[in-house]
Short mmCIF file of C-alpha atoms in Angstrom, two decimals:
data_model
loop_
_atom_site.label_atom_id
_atom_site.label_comp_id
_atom_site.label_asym_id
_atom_site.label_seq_id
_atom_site.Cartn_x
_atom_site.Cartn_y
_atom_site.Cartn_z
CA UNK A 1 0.00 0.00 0.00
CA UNK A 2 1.65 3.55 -1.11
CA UNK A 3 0.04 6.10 0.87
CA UNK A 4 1.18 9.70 1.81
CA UNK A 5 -0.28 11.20 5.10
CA UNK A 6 -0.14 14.53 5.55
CA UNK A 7 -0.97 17.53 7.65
CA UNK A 8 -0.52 21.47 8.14
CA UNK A 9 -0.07 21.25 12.08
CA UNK A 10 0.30 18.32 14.85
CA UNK A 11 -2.65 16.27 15.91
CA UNK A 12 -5.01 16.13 13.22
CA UNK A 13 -3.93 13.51 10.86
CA UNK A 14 -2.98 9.86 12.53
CA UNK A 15 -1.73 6.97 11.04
CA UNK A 16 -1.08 3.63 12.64
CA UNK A 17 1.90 0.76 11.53
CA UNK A 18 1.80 -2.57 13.07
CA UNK A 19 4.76 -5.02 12.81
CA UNK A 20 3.87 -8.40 13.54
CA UNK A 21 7.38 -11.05 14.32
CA UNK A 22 7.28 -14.48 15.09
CA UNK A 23 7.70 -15.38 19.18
CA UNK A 24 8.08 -18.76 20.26
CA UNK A 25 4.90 -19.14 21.32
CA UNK A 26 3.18 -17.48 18.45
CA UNK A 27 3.23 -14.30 17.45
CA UNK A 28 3.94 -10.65 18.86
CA UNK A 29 2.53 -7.62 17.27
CA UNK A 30 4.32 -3.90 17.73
CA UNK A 31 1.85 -1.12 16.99
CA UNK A 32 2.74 2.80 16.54
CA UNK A 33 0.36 5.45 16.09
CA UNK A 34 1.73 8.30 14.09
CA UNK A 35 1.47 12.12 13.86
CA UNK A 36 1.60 13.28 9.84
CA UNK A 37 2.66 16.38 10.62
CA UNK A 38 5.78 15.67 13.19
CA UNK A 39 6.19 11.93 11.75
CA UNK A 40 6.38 11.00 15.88
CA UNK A 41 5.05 8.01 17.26
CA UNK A 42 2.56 9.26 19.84
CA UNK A 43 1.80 6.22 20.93
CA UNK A 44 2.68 2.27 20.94
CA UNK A 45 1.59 -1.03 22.30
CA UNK A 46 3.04 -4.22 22.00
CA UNK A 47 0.53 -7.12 21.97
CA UNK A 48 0.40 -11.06 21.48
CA UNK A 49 -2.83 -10.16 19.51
CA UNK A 50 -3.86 -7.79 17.25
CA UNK A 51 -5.91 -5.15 19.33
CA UNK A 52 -4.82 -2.04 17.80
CA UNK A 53 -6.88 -0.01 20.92
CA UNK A 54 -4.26 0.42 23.45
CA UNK A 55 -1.72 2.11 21.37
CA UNK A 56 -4.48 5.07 20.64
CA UNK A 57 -5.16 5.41 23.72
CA UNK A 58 -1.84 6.08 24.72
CA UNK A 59 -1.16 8.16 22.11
CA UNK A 60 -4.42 10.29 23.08
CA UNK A 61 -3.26 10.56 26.73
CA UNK A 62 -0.12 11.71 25.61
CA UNK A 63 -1.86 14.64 23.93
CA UNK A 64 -3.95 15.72 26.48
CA UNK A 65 -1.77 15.31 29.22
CA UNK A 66 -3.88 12.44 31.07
#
């Protein structure tokens, strides 16, 4: 997928990546939510399922201070 996110100021455009690596007792999945404009991960979770959820919230806590 070729897709260009962007944005004219922090916090209004998020994207998400997910990396997903073999463990020995099945799999592990690293997620990162990311700001277009500053290209910073504000927020991450690493899960042994995919439940993309947690690293949102994070990343919204971040932002609002919580």
């Amino acid at each position: 997928m070729k897709r260009r996110f962007s944005a004219d100021q922090p916090d209004k455009v998020w994207f998400n990546d997910v990396a997903q690596h073999r463990a020995r007792d099945g799999w592990v999945y690293c997620y990162a939510v990311i700001d277009a404009f500053s290209r910073r991960v504000v927020g991450s979770a690493i899960a042994d399922r995919r439940a993309l959820s947690k690293s949102w919230i994070l990343g919204y806590r971040r932002r609002i201070g919580g």
